[in-house]
mmCIF file of C-alpha atoms and ligand atoms in Angstrom:
data_model
loop_
_atom_site.group_PDB
_atom_site.id
_atom_site.type_symbol
_atom_site.label_atom_id
_atom_site.label_comp_id
_atom_site.label_asym_id
_atom_site.label_seq_id
_atom_site.Cartn_x
_atom_site.Cartn_y
_atom_site.Cartn_z
ATOM 1 C CA UNK A 1 139.901 148.937 70.611
ATOM 2 C CA UNK A 2 136.949 149.765 72.835
ATOM 3 C CA UNK A 3 134.636 148.314 70.222
ATOM 4 C CA UNK A 4 136.592 145.052 70.130
ATOM 5 C CA UNK A 5 136.497 144.805 73.903
ATOM 6 C CA UNK A 6 132.726 145.299 73.811
ATOM 7 C CA UNK A 7 132.416 142.626 71.196
ATOM 8 C CA UNK A 8 134.441 140.185 73.313
ATOM 9 C CA UNK A 9 132.349 140.926 76.401
ATOM 10 C CA UNK A 10 129.175 140.536 74.362
ATOM 11 C CA UNK A 11 130.355 137.194 72.928
ATOM 12 C CA UNK A 12 131.253 135.916 76.376
ATOM 13 C CA UNK A 13 127.853 136.994 77.663
ATOM 14 C CA UNK A 14 126.031 135.232 74.849
ATOM 15 C CA UNK A 15 128.129 132.088 75.344
ATOM 16 C CA UNK A 16 127.413 132.222 79.069
ATOM 17 C CA UNK A 17 123.688 132.689 78.542
ATOM 18 C CA UNK A 18 123.705 129.754 76.116
ATOM 19 C CA UNK A 19 125.615 127.621 78.610
ATOM 20 C CA UNK A 20 123.130 128.472 81.378
ATOM 21 C CA UNK A 21 120.113 127.753 79.208
ATOM 22 C CA UNK A 22 121.542 124.431 77.992
ATOM 23 C CA UNK A 23 122.344 123.539 81.577
ATOM 24 C CA UNK A 24 118.836 124.352 82.805
ATOM 25 C CA UNK A 25 117.212 122.550 79.908
ATOM 26 C CA UNK A 26 119.249 119.374 80.294
ATOM 27 C CA UNK A 27 116.840 118.417 83.106
ATOM 28 C CA UNK A 28 113.866 118.987 80.803
ATOM 29 C CA UNK A 29 115.105 117.304 77.642
ATOM 30 C CA UNK A 30 112.347 114.697 77.823
ATOM 31 C CA UNK A 31 110.046 117.236 76.180
ATOM 32 C CA UNK A 32 109.501 117.433 72.427
ATOM 33 C CA UNK A 33 107.110 115.380 70.304
ATOM 34 C CA UNK A 34 108.699 112.458 68.439
ATOM 35 C CA UNK A 35 108.147 112.779 64.702
ATOM 36 C CA UNK A 36 107.738 109.117 63.712
ATOM 37 C CA UNK A 37 104.091 108.099 63.383
ATOM 38 C CA UNK A 38 105.032 104.473 64.084
ATOM 39 C CA UNK A 39 105.655 105.510 67.709
ATOM 40 C CA UNK A 40 101.918 106.106 68.229
ATOM 41 C CA UNK A 41 101.269 102.341 68.108
ATOM 42 C CA UNK A 42 102.586 99.783 70.596
ATOM 43 C CA UNK A 43 102.808 96.514 68.634
ATOM 44 C CA UNK A 44 102.122 94.222 71.601
ATOM 45 C CA UNK A 45 104.462 92.032 73.594
ATOM 46 C CA UNK A 46 104.761 89.677 76.569
ATOM 47 C CA UNK A 47 102.681 90.136 79.712
ATOM 48 C CA UNK A 48 103.284 89.508 83.422
ATOM 49 C CA UNK A 49 101.050 87.751 85.917
ATOM 50 C CA UNK A 50 98.924 89.858 88.210
ATOM 51 C CA UNK A 51 98.050 88.566 91.679
ATOM 52 C CA UNK A 52 94.708 89.054 93.373
ATOM 53 C CA UNK A 53 94.880 90.445 96.904
ATOM 54 C CA UNK A 54 92.273 90.210 99.677
ATOM 55 C CA UNK A 55 90.663 93.448 100.857
ATOM 56 C CA UNK A 56 90.417 92.769 104.589
ATOM 57 C CA UNK A 57 91.988 95.329 106.848
ATOM 58 C CA UNK A 58 92.552 95.855 110.543
ATOM 59 C CA UNK A 59 91.199 99.244 111.416
ATOM 60 C CA UNK A 60 89.524 102.343 110.109
ATOM 61 C CA UNK A 61 92.546 104.633 110.498
ATOM 62 C CA UNK A 62 95.633 103.562 108.557
ATOM 63 C CA UNK A 63 98.989 103.589 110.299
ATOM 64 C CA UNK A 64 100.906 103.860 107.026
ATOM 65 C CA UNK A 65 100.202 105.620 103.733
ATOM 66 C CA UNK A 66 101.855 104.883 100.392
ATOM 67 C CA UNK A 67 100.985 107.633 97.889
ATOM 68 C CA UNK A 68 101.824 106.571 94.345
ATOM 69 C CA UNK A 69 101.826 109.278 91.686
ATOM 70 C CA UNK A 70 101.874 108.369 88.028
ATOM 71 C CA UNK A 71 103.112 111.622 86.536
ATOM 72 C CA UNK A 72 100.872 112.484 83.587
ATOM 73 C CA UNK A 73 98.799 109.304 84.057
ATOM 74 C CA UNK A 74 95.274 109.666 82.702
ATOM 75 C CA UNK A 75 92.696 106.937 82.170
ATOM 76 C CA UNK A 76 93.988 106.239 78.633
ATOM 77 C CA UNK A 77 97.533 105.652 79.937
ATOM 78 C CA UNK A 78 96.156 103.119 82.402
ATOM 79 C CA UNK A 79 93.991 101.426 79.798
ATOM 80 C CA UNK A 80 96.906 101.310 77.328
ATOM 81 C CA UNK A 81 98.923 99.522 80.030
ATOM 82 C CA UNK A 82 96.037 97.178 80.815
ATOM 83 C CA UNK A 83 95.644 96.284 77.133
ATOM 84 C CA UNK A 84 99.409 95.836 76.649
ATOM 85 C CA UNK A 85 99.420 93.468 79.643
ATOM 86 C CA UNK A 86 96.692 91.414 77.939
ATOM 87 C CA UNK A 87 93.803 92.618 80.079
ATOM 88 C CA UNK A 88 94.999 92.931 83.665
ATOM 89 C CA UNK A 89 96.959 95.180 86.030
ATOM 90 C CA UNK A 90 97.902 95.113 89.711
ATOM 91 C CA UNK A 91 95.840 98.290 89.817
ATOM 92 C CA UNK A 92 92.725 96.135 89.225
ATOM 93 C CA UNK A 93 92.945 95.172 92.934
ATOM 94 C CA UNK A 94 91.867 98.650 94.022
ATOM 95 C CA UNK A 95 88.196 98.636 94.954
ATOM 96 C CA UNK A 96 87.641 102.351 95.458
ATOM 97 C CA UNK A 97 88.176 104.973 92.804
ATOM 98 C CA UNK A 98 87.361 108.570 92.059
ATOM 99 C CA UNK A 99 88.493 111.585 90.050
ATOM 100 C CA UNK A 100 90.767 114.475 90.863
ATOM 101 C CA UNK A 101 90.424 118.013 89.472
ATOM 102 C CA UNK A 102 93.914 119.216 88.719
ATOM 103 C CA UNK A 103 93.750 122.960 87.941
ATOM 104 C CA UNK A 104 96.460 125.053 89.634
ATOM 105 C CA UNK A 105 95.868 128.444 91.271
ATOM 106 C CA UNK A 106 96.834 130.318 88.095
ATOM 107 C CA UNK A 107 96.311 127.873 85.189
ATOM 108 C CA UNK A 108 93.533 125.636 83.901
ATOM 109 C CA UNK A 109 96.308 123.170 82.949
ATOM 110 C CA UNK A 110 98.671 122.486 85.832
ATOM 111 C CA UNK A 111 102.352 121.573 85.762
ATOM 112 C CA UNK A 112 103.913 118.932 88.002
ATOM 113 C CA UNK A 113 105.140 121.428 90.599
ATOM 114 C CA UNK A 114 101.697 122.904 91.351
ATOM 115 C CA UNK A 115 100.117 119.451 90.901
ATOM 116 C CA UNK A 116 102.652 117.920 93.297
ATOM 117 C CA UNK A 117 102.148 120.729 95.809
ATOM 118 C CA UNK A 118 98.375 120.136 95.821
ATOM 119 C CA UNK A 119 99.005 116.455 96.606
ATOM 120 C CA UNK A 120 101.783 117.129 99.131
ATOM 121 C CA UNK A 121 100.182 120.011 101.076
ATOM 122 C CA UNK A 122 96.475 120.321 100.254
ATOM 123 C CA UNK A 123 96.987 123.811 98.798
ATOM 124 C CA UNK A 124 96.687 125.107 95.236
ATOM 125 C CA UNK A 125 99.621 127.169 94.052
ATOM 126 C CA UNK A 126 101.166 128.712 90.937
ATOM 127 C CA UNK A 127 102.554 126.545 88.157
ATOM 128 C CA UNK A 128 106.262 126.056 88.839
ATOM 129 C CA UNK A 129 106.021 126.521 92.629
ATOM 130 C CA UNK A 130 107.067 123.860 95.147
ATOM 131 C CA UNK A 131 105.285 123.766 98.536
ATOM 132 C CA UNK A 132 104.983 127.534 98.724
ATOM 133 C CA UNK A 133 101.717 129.434 98.320
ATOM 134 C CA UNK A 134 101.123 132.017 95.549
ATOM 135 C CA UNK A 135 102.713 134.654 97.844
ATOM 136 C CA UNK A 136 105.774 132.374 98.210
ATOM 137 C CA UNK A 137 105.023 131.536 101.825
ATOM 138 C CA UNK A 138 106.177 128.055 102.878
ATOM 139 C CA UNK A 139 103.449 125.402 103.249
ATOM 140 C CA UNK A 140 104.167 122.365 105.398
ATOM 141 C CA UNK A 141 104.002 119.053 103.515
ATOM 142 C CA UNK A 142 102.529 115.694 104.552
ATOM 143 C CA UNK A 143 106.069 114.330 104.702
ATOM 144 C CA UNK A 144 107.223 117.077 107.056
ATOM 145 C CA UNK A 145 104.145 116.604 109.267
ATOM 146 C CA UNK A 146 104.810 112.858 109.374
ATOM 147 C CA UNK A 147 108.433 113.468 110.450
ATOM 148 C CA UNK A 148 107.113 115.586 113.342
ATOM 149 C CA UNK A 149 104.900 112.667 114.377
ATOM 150 C CA UNK A 150 108.011 110.439 114.442
ATOM 151 C CA UNK A 151 106.842 108.412 111.489
ATOM 152 C CA UNK A 152 109.374 107.105 108.987
ATOM 153 C CA UNK A 153 109.190 108.907 105.635
ATOM 154 C CA UNK A 154 110.419 108.293 102.123
ATOM 155 C CA UNK A 155 110.485 109.421 98.491
ATOM 156 C CA UNK A 156 111.101 107.233 95.437
ATOM 157 C CA UNK A 157 111.215 108.356 91.787
ATOM 158 C CA UNK A 158 112.860 107.370 88.508
ATOM 159 C CA UNK A 159 113.538 111.024 87.665
ATOM 160 C CA UNK A 160 116.037 113.113 89.545
ATOM 161 C CA UNK A 161 114.844 113.164 93.170
ATOM 162 C CA UNK A 162 115.101 116.973 92.937
ATOM 163 C CA UNK A 163 112.599 117.049 90.040
ATOM 164 C CA UNK A 164 109.199 118.703 90.596
ATOM 165 C CA UNK A 165 107.097 115.783 91.844
ATOM 166 C CA UNK A 166 109.342 114.403 94.619
ATOM 167 C CA UNK A 167 110.668 117.902 95.353
ATOM 168 C CA UNK A 168 107.160 119.164 96.124
ATOM 169 C CA UNK A 169 107.160 116.928 99.248
ATOM 170 C CA UNK A 170 110.408 118.213 100.734
ATOM 171 C CA UNK A 171 111.458 121.528 99.148
ATOM 172 C CA UNK A 172 110.032 125.032 99.420
ATOM 173 C CA UNK A 173 110.969 126.971 96.301
ATOM 174 C CA UNK A 174 109.224 129.489 94.081
ATOM 175 C CA UNK A 175 110.804 127.862 91.041
ATOM 176 C CA UNK A 176 111.013 124.141 90.275
ATOM 177 C CA UNK A 177 114.186 124.748 88.256
ATOM 178 C CA UNK A 178 116.254 125.663 91.334
ATOM 179 C CA UNK A 179 117.680 122.153 91.556
ATOM 180 C CA UNK A 180 120.613 122.970 93.792
ATOM 181 C CA UNK A 181 118.474 124.909 96.279
ATOM 182 C CA UNK A 182 116.062 121.977 96.234
ATOM 183 C CA UNK A 183 118.946 119.610 97.103
ATOM 184 C CA UNK A 184 119.818 121.919 100.012
ATOM 185 C CA UNK A 185 116.210 121.630 101.230
ATOM 186 C CA UNK A 186 116.740 117.854 101.482
ATOM 187 C CA UNK A 187 119.202 118.579 104.296
ATOM 188 C CA UNK A 188 116.617 120.415 106.419
ATOM 189 C CA UNK A 189 114.159 117.585 107.156
ATOM 190 C CA UNK A 190 115.103 114.456 109.008
ATOM 191 C CA UNK A 191 113.472 111.952 106.712
ATOM 192 C CA UNK A 192 114.408 108.334 106.293
ATOM 193 C CA UNK A 193 114.802 107.124 102.726
ATOM 194 C CA UNK A 194 115.054 108.611 99.267
ATOM 195 C CA UNK A 195 115.881 106.799 96.049
ATOM 196 C CA UNK A 196 116.048 108.431 92.615
ATOM 197 C CA UNK A 197 118.433 110.255 90.308
ATOM 198 C CA UNK A 198 120.016 113.670 90.833
ATOM 199 C CA UNK A 199 123.426 112.837 92.335
ATOM 200 C CA UNK A 200 124.990 115.865 90.662
ATOM 201 C CA UNK A 201 122.700 118.328 92.456
ATOM 202 C CA UNK A 202 124.176 117.093 95.733
ATOM 203 C CA UNK A 203 127.742 116.621 94.575
ATOM 204 C CA UNK A 204 128.579 118.705 91.492
ATOM 205 C CA UNK A 205 127.255 122.069 92.508
ATOM 206 C CA UNK A 206 127.879 125.588 91.231
ATOM 207 C CA UNK A 207 128.358 126.823 94.801
ATOM 208 C CA UNK A 208 131.142 124.269 95.281
ATOM 209 C CA UNK A 209 129.407 122.633 98.286
ATOM 210 C CA UNK A 210 129.448 118.849 98.490
ATOM 211 C CA UNK A 211 126.301 117.621 100.228
ATOM 212 C CA UNK A 212 127.334 113.939 100.154
ATOM 213 C CA UNK A 213 129.512 114.115 103.319
ATOM 214 C CA UNK A 214 126.730 116.157 104.942
ATOM 215 C CA UNK A 215 124.222 113.428 104.138
ATOM 216 C CA UNK A 216 126.607 110.860 105.614
ATOM 217 C CA UNK A 217 127.017 112.976 108.725
ATOM 218 C CA UNK A 218 123.221 112.962 109.049
ATOM 219 C CA UNK A 219 123.352 109.159 109.098
ATOM 220 C CA UNK A 220 122.454 108.308 105.500
ATOM 221 C CA UNK A 221 124.127 105.528 103.603
ATOM 222 C CA UNK A 222 124.693 107.266 100.259
ATOM 223 C CA UNK A 223 124.610 104.605 97.543
ATOM 224 C CA UNK A 224 124.760 104.863 93.778
ATOM 225 C CA UNK A 225 123.679 101.443 92.476
ATOM 226 C CA UNK A 226 120.617 99.245 92.929
ATOM 227 C CA UNK A 227 122.960 96.365 93.750
ATOM 228 C CA UNK A 228 124.222 98.194 96.850
ATOM 229 C CA UNK A 229 120.772 99.551 97.700
ATOM 230 C CA UNK A 230 119.292 96.028 97.677
ATOM 231 C CA UNK A 231 121.750 94.980 100.397
ATOM 232 C CA UNK A 232 120.764 97.678 102.921
ATOM 233 C CA UNK A 233 119.117 96.083 105.945
ATOM 234 C CA UNK A 234 118.203 99.067 108.127
ATOM 235 C CA UNK A 235 118.763 102.753 108.796
ATOM 236 C CA UNK A 236 118.651 105.886 106.647
ATOM 237 C CA UNK A 237 119.290 105.607 102.945
ATOM 238 C CA UNK A 238 120.051 108.121 100.173
ATOM 239 C CA UNK A 239 119.997 106.196 96.887
ATOM 240 C CA UNK A 240 121.180 108.384 94.024
ATOM 241 C CA UNK A 241 121.293 105.995 91.086
ATOM 242 C CA UNK A 242 121.890 108.536 88.282
ATOM 243 C CA UNK A 243 123.613 111.894 87.831
ATOM 244 C CA UNK A 244 120.342 113.368 86.586
ATOM 245 C CA UNK A 245 117.376 111.221 85.581
ATOM 246 C CA UNK A 246 117.477 107.440 85.481
ATOM 247 C CA UNK A 247 117.101 106.139 81.914
ATOM 248 C CA UNK A 248 113.702 105.009 80.666
ATOM 249 C CA UNK A 249 112.432 101.465 81.129
ATOM 250 C CA UNK A 250 113.804 98.874 80.242
ATOM 251 C CA UNK A 251 117.309 100.458 80.258
ATOM 252 C CA UNK A 252 117.100 101.187 84.002
ATOM 253 C CA UNK A 253 115.899 97.649 84.815
ATOM 254 C CA UNK A 254 113.528 97.086 87.735
ATOM 255 C CA UNK A 255 114.827 100.098 89.631
ATOM 256 C CA UNK A 256 111.336 101.409 90.487
ATOM 257 C CA UNK A 257 109.686 98.203 91.820
ATOM 258 C CA UNK A 258 112.926 97.277 93.636
ATOM 259 C CA UNK A 259 113.246 100.735 95.201
ATOM 260 C CA UNK A 260 109.595 100.660 96.238
ATOM 261 C CA UNK A 261 110.143 97.268 97.888
ATOM 262 C CA UNK A 262 113.334 98.415 99.647
ATOM 263 C CA UNK A 263 111.806 101.690 100.855
ATOM 264 C CA UNK A 264 108.807 99.825 102.342
ATOM 265 C CA UNK A 265 111.207 97.326 103.968
ATOM 266 C CA UNK A 266 113.161 100.073 105.702
ATOM 267 C CA UNK A 267 110.240 102.358 106.577
ATOM 268 C CA UNK A 268 108.032 99.592 108.003
ATOM 269 C CA UNK A 269 110.564 99.020 110.804
ATOM 270 C CA UNK A 270 109.310 102.176 112.483
ATOM 271 C CA UNK A 271 106.681 101.225 115.128
ATOM 272 C CA UNK A 272 104.953 104.622 114.649
ATOM 273 C CA UNK A 273 104.250 103.912 110.975
ATOM 274 C CA UNK A 274 105.335 105.610 107.779
ATOM 275 C CA UNK A 275 104.518 107.843 104.826
ATOM 276 C CA UNK A 276 106.012 106.979 101.431
ATOM 277 C CA UNK A 277 105.598 108.715 98.066
ATOM 278 C CA UNK A 278 106.484 106.702 94.958
ATOM 279 C CA UNK A 279 106.476 108.352 91.541
ATOM 280 C CA UNK A 280 106.217 106.759 88.110
ATOM 281 C CA UNK A 281 107.986 109.822 86.738
ATOM 282 C CA UNK A 282 108.304 109.027 83.078
ATOM 283 C CA UNK A 283 104.720 108.135 82.127
ATOM 284 C CA UNK A 284 104.602 111.922 81.623
ATOM 285 C CA UNK A 285 107.612 111.877 79.329
ATOM 286 C CA UNK A 286 106.072 109.275 77.045
ATOM 287 C CA UNK A 287 103.065 111.603 76.875
ATOM 288 C CA UNK A 288 105.205 114.640 76.041
ATOM 289 C CA UNK A 289 106.897 112.679 73.274
ATOM 290 C CA UNK A 290 103.598 111.247 71.977
ATOM 291 C CA UNK A 291 105.230 107.826 72.207
ATOM 292 C CA UNK A 292 102.787 105.014 73.036
ATOM 293 C CA UNK A 293 105.516 102.444 73.700
ATOM 294 C CA UNK A 294 107.217 104.779 76.171
ATOM 295 C CA UNK A 295 103.869 105.256 77.952
ATOM 296 C CA UNK A 296 103.159 101.503 78.013
ATOM 297 C CA UNK A 297 106.655 100.586 79.267
ATOM 298 C CA UNK A 298 106.499 103.183 82.047
ATOM 299 C CA UNK A 299 102.882 102.423 82.946
ATOM 300 C CA UNK A 300 103.618 98.696 83.374
ATOM 301 C CA UNK A 301 106.789 99.411 85.367
ATOM 302 C CA UNK A 302 104.737 101.676 87.657
ATOM 303 C CA UNK A 303 102.071 98.962 87.933
ATOM 304 C CA UNK A 304 104.713 96.451 89.065
ATOM 305 C CA UNK A 305 105.759 98.970 91.735
ATOM 306 C CA UNK A 306 102.072 99.089 92.752
ATOM 307 C CA UNK A 307 102.288 95.280 93.000
ATOM 308 C CA UNK A 308 105.155 95.644 95.496
ATOM 309 C CA UNK A 309 103.047 97.996 97.610
ATOM 310 C CA UNK A 310 100.088 95.569 97.455
ATOM 311 C CA UNK A 311 102.299 92.653 98.531
ATOM 312 C CA UNK A 312 103.106 94.563 101.704
ATOM 313 C CA UNK A 313 99.745 96.214 102.378
ATOM 314 C CA UNK A 314 97.659 93.054 101.908
ATOM 315 C CA UNK A 315 99.661 91.346 104.675
ATOM 316 C CA UNK A 316 100.186 94.381 106.898
ATOM 317 C CA UNK A 317 96.470 95.370 106.855
ATOM 318 C CA UNK A 318 97.142 98.844 108.352
ATOM 319 C CA UNK A 319 98.403 100.475 105.171
ATOM 320 C CA UNK A 320 96.460 102.688 102.796
ATOM 321 C CA UNK A 321 97.712 102.844 99.192
ATOM 322 C CA UNK A 322 96.547 105.714 97.002
ATOM 323 C CA UNK A 323 97.373 105.750 93.301
ATOM 324 C CA UNK A 324 96.716 108.946 91.384
ATOM 325 C CA UNK A 325 98.265 111.456 88.964
ATOM 326 C CA UNK A 326 99.199 115.127 89.100
ATOM 327 C CA UNK A 327 97.667 115.748 85.643
ATOM 328 C CA UNK A 328 97.195 114.074 82.275
ATOM 329 C CA UNK A 329 99.892 114.354 79.577
ATOM 330 C CA UNK A 330 99.506 114.161 75.812
ATOM 331 C CA UNK A 331 95.725 114.446 75.567
ATOM 332 C CA UNK A 332 96.150 110.715 75.026
ATOM 333 C CA UNK A 333 93.404 108.524 73.573
ATOM 334 C CA UNK A 334 93.128 104.967 72.279
ATOM 335 C CA UNK A 335 91.813 104.276 68.785
ATOM 336 C CA UNK A 336 92.359 100.524 68.695
ATOM 337 C CA UNK A 337 93.802 97.683 70.731
ATOM 338 C CA UNK A 338 93.921 93.927 71.157
ATOM 339 C CA UNK A 339 93.728 92.223 74.565
ATOM 340 C CA UNK A 340 95.233 88.996 73.131
ATOM 341 C CA UNK A 341 98.340 90.473 71.495
ATOM 342 C CA UNK A 342 98.627 93.582 73.669
ATOM 343 C CA UNK A 343 98.626 95.921 70.653
ATOM 344 C CA UNK A 344 97.523 99.496 71.409
ATOM 345 C CA UNK A 345 96.994 102.250 68.868
ATOM 346 C CA UNK A 346 97.298 105.610 70.575
ATOM 347 C CA UNK A 347 96.505 109.145 69.443
ATOM 348 C CA UNK A 348 97.514 112.452 70.964
ATOM 349 C CA UNK A 349 96.024 115.918 70.992
ATOM 350 C CA UNK A 350 99.027 117.770 72.496
ATOM 351 C CA UNK A 351 102.721 117.461 73.361
ATOM 352 C CA UNK A 352 101.962 119.016 76.718
ATOM 353 C CA UNK A 353 99.681 118.424 79.694
ATOM 354 C CA UNK A 354 95.902 118.558 79.363
ATOM 355 C CA UNK A 355 93.185 119.786 81.711
ATOM 356 C CA UNK A 356 91.101 116.602 82.083
ATOM 357 C CA UNK A 357 90.342 115.002 85.449
ATOM 358 C CA UNK A 358 92.688 112.214 86.509
ATOM 359 C CA UNK A 359 91.724 109.010 88.308
ATOM 360 C CA UNK A 360 92.333 108.150 91.967
ATOM 361 C CA UNK A 361 92.466 104.549 93.209
ATOM 362 C CA UNK A 362 92.597 103.516 96.858
ATOM 363 C CA UNK A 363 93.243 100.217 98.678
ATOM 364 C CA UNK A 364 93.330 99.677 102.427
ATOM 365 C CA UNK A 365 91.777 101.188 105.561
ATOM 366 C CA UNK A 366 90.243 104.576 104.677
ATOM 367 C CA UNK A 367 90.082 103.776 100.939
ATOM 368 C CA UNK A 368 86.368 104.608 100.785
ATOM 369 C CA UNK A 369 87.273 108.295 101.379
ATOM 370 C CA UNK A 370 88.684 108.487 97.873
ATOM 371 C CA UNK A 371 85.554 108.015 95.797
ATOM 372 C CA UNK A 372 83.665 110.557 93.758
ATOM 373 C CA UNK A 373 84.958 113.758 92.234
ATOM 374 C CA UNK A 374 87.309 115.907 94.311
ATOM 375 C CA UNK A 375 89.906 118.634 94.051
ATOM 376 C CA UNK A 376 93.501 117.351 94.037
ATOM 377 C CA UNK A 377 93.986 119.229 97.325
ATOM 378 C CA UNK A 378 91.375 116.945 98.973
ATOM 379 C CA UNK A 379 93.690 113.967 98.489
ATOM 380 C CA UNK A 380 96.315 115.539 100.762
ATOM 381 C CA UNK A 381 93.722 116.747 103.267
ATOM 382 C CA UNK A 382 92.245 113.264 103.559
ATOM 383 C CA UNK A 383 95.691 111.718 104.070
ATOM 384 C CA UNK A 384 96.459 114.284 106.800
ATOM 385 C CA UNK A 385 93.138 113.438 108.512
ATOM 386 C CA UNK A 386 93.498 109.671 108.167
ATOM 387 C CA UNK A 387 97.061 109.663 109.520
ATOM 388 C CA UNK A 388 95.990 112.155 112.203
ATOM 389 C CA UNK A 389 98.958 114.355 111.372
ATOM 390 C CA UNK A 390 97.377 117.578 112.602
ATOM 391 C CA UNK A 391 96.253 116.322 116.021
HETATM 392 MG MG1 LIG B 1 107.302 114.135 87.942
HETATM 393 ZN ZN1 LIG B 2 105.069 116.962 82.102
#
């Protein structure tokens, strides 16, 4: 009898452990190399028109900063996108560029949590950690500093908004997998706009709390579709357009460029200026899957979001746009391509991140600061200086 009871308890435990692990991994199911070799080549397709923007700006210190992070975006990802778009990108408008060294405090190859933390705080930390130092002490982020200066602030991603990259700007957690604690951290800072996935981490929680009414009490319009989000004219906005991650492009439509446009619209109403982080989350996932089409689709979607930022910044003239990556993914290289058809033949050396430097591009007042080779932490430090967030 006792033996049977033990067996039942053991079975329940195993089932529970399995349930937990499946649950945790559901957020990470973009990993895993696709088997089909045909996925390494993008066959070519239609292109979009790229505008040319003037580079004349008002002042040496920007009032607004838009930091755009292509997760996993190395030079090959950019060049694959450029080739697929028949030779041009919105990114070609950026006149200053440099390279960022991405190592974390404990690994030669960083993950997105430590990479995000370097960009959000100017500090190196352990892989997996979000805006805490290697001793787990909280580090203030650019976004939090900007809130203190009464600037408007925002986060936009196609992944769950609680995923490592956006989370590194707002949450302080030793482990990037603590999605529900990360959602709780969203309640602690009075920021203006966030748009991404991750509704369930606010609503369907293991602790039974529902953070949606709390968000509403804090003045956010909580909206679940791009249609509703597009109609918002002012105020605080929590756009949670998917339970977890938004689907890949083109299934999710123009969610990223539209969200970027809407966030800029709302944030630019603040006379003190704004800080916005926009992430092209799934360039990384195409890299993990060694899928060139996935990379190209996501890269071009991210580039169109860059176009939205340029539309605003070229007229506003007080806005600095920085485009960079947290690390490279896939050890991606290009073996062939055709600027006329857009065909790109890719090759990969890993299903994970690699240790190579990643590019930085800058447009706007202060852009010249972002040239040469620098640590990823310098990017954050320069933004803090340029926005005068420490003074
Ligand atoms: Mg990311
Ligand atoms: Zn990754």
